Short mmCIF file of C-alpha atoms in Angstrom, two decimals:
data_model
loop_
_atom_site.label_atom_id
_atom_site.label_comp_id
_atom_site.label_asym_id
_atom_site.label_seq_id
_atom_site.Cartn_x
_atom_site.Cartn_y
_atom_site.Cartn_z
CA MET N 1 59.49 92.76 56.83
CA LEU N 2 62.00 92.59 59.65
CA ASN N 3 61.14 92.53 63.27
CA GLN N 4 63.13 94.67 65.09
CA GLN N 5 61.80 94.10 68.91
CA THR N 6 64.61 90.52 67.87
CA PHE N 7 67.54 92.26 67.52
CA GLN N 8 69.42 95.38 68.16
CA PHE N 9 71.67 97.11 65.96
CA GLU N 10 74.32 99.52 67.46
CA LYS N 11 74.31 103.17 65.89
CA VAL N 12 77.82 103.61 63.05
CA SER N 13 80.43 105.33 65.18
CA ALA N 14 83.64 106.55 62.83
CA ILE N 15 86.68 106.32 64.58
CA LYS N 16 89.23 108.50 63.18
CA VAL N 17 93.15 107.01 62.28
CA SER N 18 94.50 109.59 64.64
CA GLU N 19 92.11 108.06 67.41
CA PHE N 20 92.89 104.69 66.37
CA ILE N 21 96.54 105.47 66.47
CA ARG N 22 96.21 106.80 69.82
CA GLU N 23 94.29 103.62 71.12
CA GLN N 24 97.18 101.62 70.30
CA LEU N 25 99.95 103.76 72.25
CA GLU N 26 97.84 105.28 74.68
CA GLU N 27 97.39 101.22 75.56
CA ALA N 28 100.80 100.58 75.24
CA ILE N 29 102.07 103.18 77.54
CA ILE N 30 99.36 101.63 80.68
CA LEU N 31 99.64 98.30 79.95
CA LYS N 32 103.50 99.75 80.77
CA GLU N 33 105.07 98.08 77.84
CA MET N 34 106.57 101.13 77.15
CA LEU N 35 108.15 102.87 80.26
CA SER N 36 109.14 106.73 81.82
CA GLU N 37 111.65 107.91 79.81
CA ASP N 38 111.38 105.79 77.04
CA GLN N 39 111.98 107.66 73.74
CA LEU N 40 108.93 107.21 71.25
CA PRO N 41 109.85 106.56 67.52
CA SER N 42 110.05 109.70 65.41
CA GLU N 43 106.39 111.15 63.88
CA ARG N 44 108.53 109.29 60.64
CA GLU N 45 108.82 106.17 61.71
CA LEU N 46 105.52 106.34 63.56
CA ALA N 47 103.82 106.72 60.17
CA GLU N 48 105.45 104.31 58.22
CA ILE N 49 104.70 101.63 61.31
CA PHE N 50 100.87 102.87 61.31
CA ASN N 51 100.24 103.05 57.33
CA ALA N 52 99.37 106.64 58.07
CA SER N 53 100.34 110.53 57.23
CA ARG N 54 102.43 112.03 59.37
CA ILE N 55 100.26 115.09 60.52
CA THR N 56 97.87 112.06 61.45
CA VAL N 57 100.66 110.41 63.56
CA ARG N 58 100.93 114.33 64.86
CA GLU N 59 97.30 114.63 66.20
CA ALA N 60 97.53 110.98 67.77
CA LEU N 61 100.60 112.26 69.79
CA SER N 62 98.93 114.98 70.63
CA ALA N 63 96.26 113.78 72.21
CA LEU N 64 98.69 112.09 74.52
CA GLU N 65 100.33 115.20 75.33
CA VAL N 66 97.30 116.28 76.64
CA LYS N 67 96.25 113.80 78.32
CA GLY N 68 100.02 114.21 80.28
CA LEU N 69 101.08 110.69 78.82
CA ILE N 70 103.87 111.73 76.50
CA GLU N 71 105.99 114.67 76.38
CA LYS N 72 108.09 116.44 73.49
CA ARG N 73 111.79 117.83 74.20
CA VAL N 74 113.41 120.20 71.91
CA GLY N 75 117.55 120.16 71.81
CA ALA N 76 119.89 117.77 70.60
CA LYS N 77 118.64 115.00 72.66
CA GLY N 78 115.10 116.05 71.94
CA GLY N 79 112.02 113.98 70.99
CA THR N 80 108.90 112.88 72.56
CA PHE N 81 109.44 110.64 75.92
CA ILE N 82 106.87 108.35 77.95
CA LEU N 83 106.09 110.51 81.42
CA PRO N 84 105.91 108.52 84.84
CA ILE N 85 102.01 107.83 84.85
CA THR N 86 102.56 105.73 87.72
CA ALA N 87 104.40 108.23 89.98
CA ASN N 88 101.45 111.01 88.73
CA ALA N 89 98.52 109.14 89.12
CA HIS N 90 96.90 110.52 91.51
CA LYS N 91 97.58 113.99 90.30
CA ARG N 92 95.04 113.36 87.52
CA THR N 93 92.67 109.96 87.97
CA LYS N 94 90.89 109.82 91.36
CA GLU N 95 88.33 112.07 89.98
CA GLU N 96 87.91 110.66 86.85
CA ILE N 97 87.22 107.38 88.79
CA MET N 98 85.54 108.27 91.16
CA ARG N 99 82.95 109.37 88.40
CA ASP N 100 83.02 106.26 86.31
CA TRP N 101 82.75 104.28 89.21
CA ASP N 102 79.74 102.36 88.37
CA GLN N 103 81.59 101.03 84.87
CA MET N 104 84.67 100.55 87.23
CA LEU N 105 82.57 97.89 89.02
CA HIS N 106 81.40 96.11 85.90
CA VAL N 107 85.41 95.86 85.05
CA PHE N 108 86.21 94.34 88.06
CA GLU N 109 82.79 92.15 87.84
CA TYR N 110 84.31 90.75 84.72
CA ARG N 111 88.03 90.40 85.80
CA THR N 112 86.53 87.79 88.51
CA ILE N 113 84.80 85.60 85.28
CA VAL N 114 87.80 85.86 83.18
CA GLU N 115 91.43 86.48 85.14
CA PRO N 116 90.48 83.24 87.68
CA GLU N 117 89.88 81.07 84.07
CA GLY N 118 92.70 82.26 82.42
CA ALA N 119 95.00 80.63 85.48
CA PHE N 120 92.78 77.41 85.44
CA LEU N 121 93.95 76.85 81.69
CA ALA N 122 97.22 77.93 82.41
CA ALA N 123 98.06 76.07 85.07
CA GLU N 124 97.36 72.96 82.42
CA ARG N 125 99.51 74.39 79.88
CA ILE N 126 102.09 76.53 81.08
CA THR N 127 105.68 76.11 80.29
CA ALA N 128 108.80 76.47 82.02
CA GLY N 129 110.15 79.40 80.03
CA GLU N 130 106.76 81.39 81.83
CA LEU N 131 107.38 79.85 85.03
CA GLU N 132 110.54 81.14 84.60
CA LEU N 133 109.66 84.48 83.62
CA LEU N 134 106.58 84.98 86.59
CA GLU N 135 109.11 83.49 88.48
CA SER N 136 111.83 86.34 87.65
CA TYR N 137 108.93 89.36 87.34
CA ILE N 138 108.57 88.36 92.01
CA GLU N 139 112.08 87.99 92.46
CA GLN N 140 112.45 91.97 90.92
CA SER N 141 109.46 93.03 92.21
CA VAL N 142 111.49 93.23 95.63
CA GLN N 143 115.08 93.93 95.09
CA PRO N 144 115.38 97.05 96.65
CA ASP N 145 116.30 99.04 93.77
CA CYS N 146 112.56 98.13 92.27
CA SER N 147 111.59 101.63 91.29
CA ARG N 148 107.62 102.24 91.58
CA GLU N 149 106.80 102.42 87.92
CA TRP N 150 108.30 99.43 87.49
CA PHE N 151 107.24 97.54 90.58
CA ARG N 152 103.40 98.24 88.61
CA ALA N 153 105.21 97.24 85.47
CA LEU N 154 106.59 93.93 86.74
CA ASP N 155 102.67 93.54 87.94
CA VAL N 156 101.58 94.13 84.52
CA LYS N 157 103.41 91.17 83.26
CA PHE N 158 102.98 89.29 85.53
CA HIS N 159 99.66 89.03 85.34
CA LEU N 160 99.39 88.94 81.08
CA THR N 161 102.10 86.15 81.05
CA ILE N 162 99.63 84.21 83.17
CA ALA N 163 96.91 84.99 80.53
CA LYS N 164 99.25 84.15 77.19
CA ALA N 165 99.89 81.05 79.38
CA SER N 166 96.45 80.09 78.96
CA GLY N 167 97.08 79.23 75.02
CA ASN N 168 93.22 81.30 74.65
CA PRO N 169 94.00 84.41 72.45
CA TYR N 170 90.56 85.65 72.92
CA LEU N 171 91.40 85.16 76.91
CA GLU N 172 94.58 87.26 76.71
CA SER N 173 93.09 89.85 74.68
CA ALA N 174 90.38 90.25 77.55
CA VAL N 175 93.10 90.42 80.48
CA ARG N 176 94.81 93.19 78.27
CA GLN N 177 92.09 94.72 77.67
CA ILE N 178 90.77 94.65 81.72
CA ARG N 179 94.18 95.71 82.34
CA THR N 180 94.20 98.81 80.35
CA LYS N 181 91.34 100.04 82.13
CA ILE N 182 92.39 99.32 85.99
CA ASN N 183 95.92 100.40 85.74
CA PRO N 184 95.40 103.83 86.28
CA ALA N 185 93.46 102.88 89.84
CA LEU N 186 95.82 100.29 90.77
CA ASP N 187 98.20 103.26 89.69
CA LEU N 188 97.05 104.94 92.88
CA MET N 189 97.83 102.35 95.06
CA PRO N 190 100.94 103.45 97.68
CA TYR N 191 103.93 101.81 97.04
CA ASN N 192 106.47 100.59 100.04
CA GLU N 193 107.49 97.53 101.62
CA HIS N 194 104.84 96.16 103.26
CA VAL N 195 102.79 96.86 99.50
CA ARG N 196 106.34 94.51 98.38
CA SER N 197 105.86 92.42 100.84
CA LEU N 198 102.12 91.69 100.82
CA ASN N 199 102.70 91.80 96.78
CA GLN N 200 105.78 89.03 96.58
CA GLY N 201 103.61 86.50 98.95
CA VAL N 202 100.11 86.64 96.60
CA HIS N 203 102.25 86.20 93.45
CA THR N 204 103.64 83.98 95.20
CA GLU N 205 101.15 81.66 96.02
CA ILE N 206 99.69 82.13 92.71
CA LEU N 207 103.04 80.72 91.03
CA GLU N 208 103.49 77.55 93.26
CA ALA N 209 99.70 76.60 92.10
CA LEU N 210 100.78 77.09 88.88
CA LYS N 211 104.26 74.92 88.73
CA ALA N 212 101.71 72.20 90.75
CA HIS N 213 99.92 72.46 87.56
CA ASP N 214 96.55 72.74 90.04
CA PRO N 215 93.82 73.95 87.77
CA ALA N 216 91.07 74.48 90.94
CA ARG N 217 94.20 75.98 93.18
CA SER N 218 94.72 78.65 90.41
CA ARG N 219 91.47 79.49 89.69
CA ASP N 220 91.01 80.03 93.47
CA THR N 221 94.17 81.45 94.71
CA MET N 222 93.35 83.88 91.94
CA LYS N 223 90.38 85.50 92.64
CA LYS N 224 91.16 85.87 96.35
CA HIS N 225 94.21 88.38 95.49
CA ILE N 226 91.44 89.83 92.20
CA ALA N 227 88.89 90.00 95.51
CA PHE N 228 91.66 92.30 97.90
CA SER N 229 92.60 94.24 95.00
CA ALA N 230 89.18 95.43 93.90
CA ASP N 231 89.15 96.24 97.75
CA ALA N 232 91.76 97.83 98.17
CA ILE N 233 90.84 100.59 95.47
CA TYR N 234 87.84 100.96 96.15
CA SER N 235 89.17 101.96 100.23
CA ARG N 236 91.81 104.18 98.75
CA LEU N 237 89.22 106.22 96.73
CA VAL N 238 87.16 106.29 99.38
CA SER N 239 89.07 106.75 102.58
CA PRO N 240 92.73 107.26 101.38
CA GLU N 241 94.41 107.08 105.16
CA GLN N 242 92.99 104.15 105.56
CA GLN N 243 95.51 102.71 102.70
CA GLU N 244 98.98 102.77 104.19
CA GLY N 245 100.06 98.53 103.14
CA ASN N 246 97.19 98.09 100.77
CA GLU N 247 98.32 95.62 97.92
CA GLN N 248 98.71 96.99 94.74
#
């Protein structure tokens, strides 16, 4: 007879197909792989992509609409469009984040372990093409016409590119999971010239360490950046009036 005290099973949790579709679309939106005003494929096309019925796809889209992530428009140029979640984040996520702050602390702790080690590996394995990508993201982030939404998207791209450069798909998947959890909180950060300058500075430090193929320096710089971001998020939620100029 099995000794149940030596192991622990999780209870079965059936996930509806529509929920599975909703989760994938929501992740792509939160990670800004689809941006504000991008049009989603039609219900028929999504049904083909996910190998699901149109009714199931419609349920997933309805859930995203309730969350304020997409909007259905009618007319000659109608369709389903992504809404500007960064610009509207303060309207819907602050109380939710504060309510789940204990869980967010676990995510921050997980991030301080995963991303610095990803940067350590990336310093050894990153390609010239990936370094060029990182440099282009930094350059775009300080352009005068860089919108708040695109600035946040570039930040995500910067971190995910480093995770991919680690050459470890499990680590890359972990960083995607982390960014999906923390992006709504990062979207609450202010957006101004000072923020852009701070962001450029720390991302440039990380880039230079990667260019030098210096694993220890890359890890330490990433760890410092992550710690500062976590502190900025906490301060923003607790004392918003003190947050002009905090890092994204």
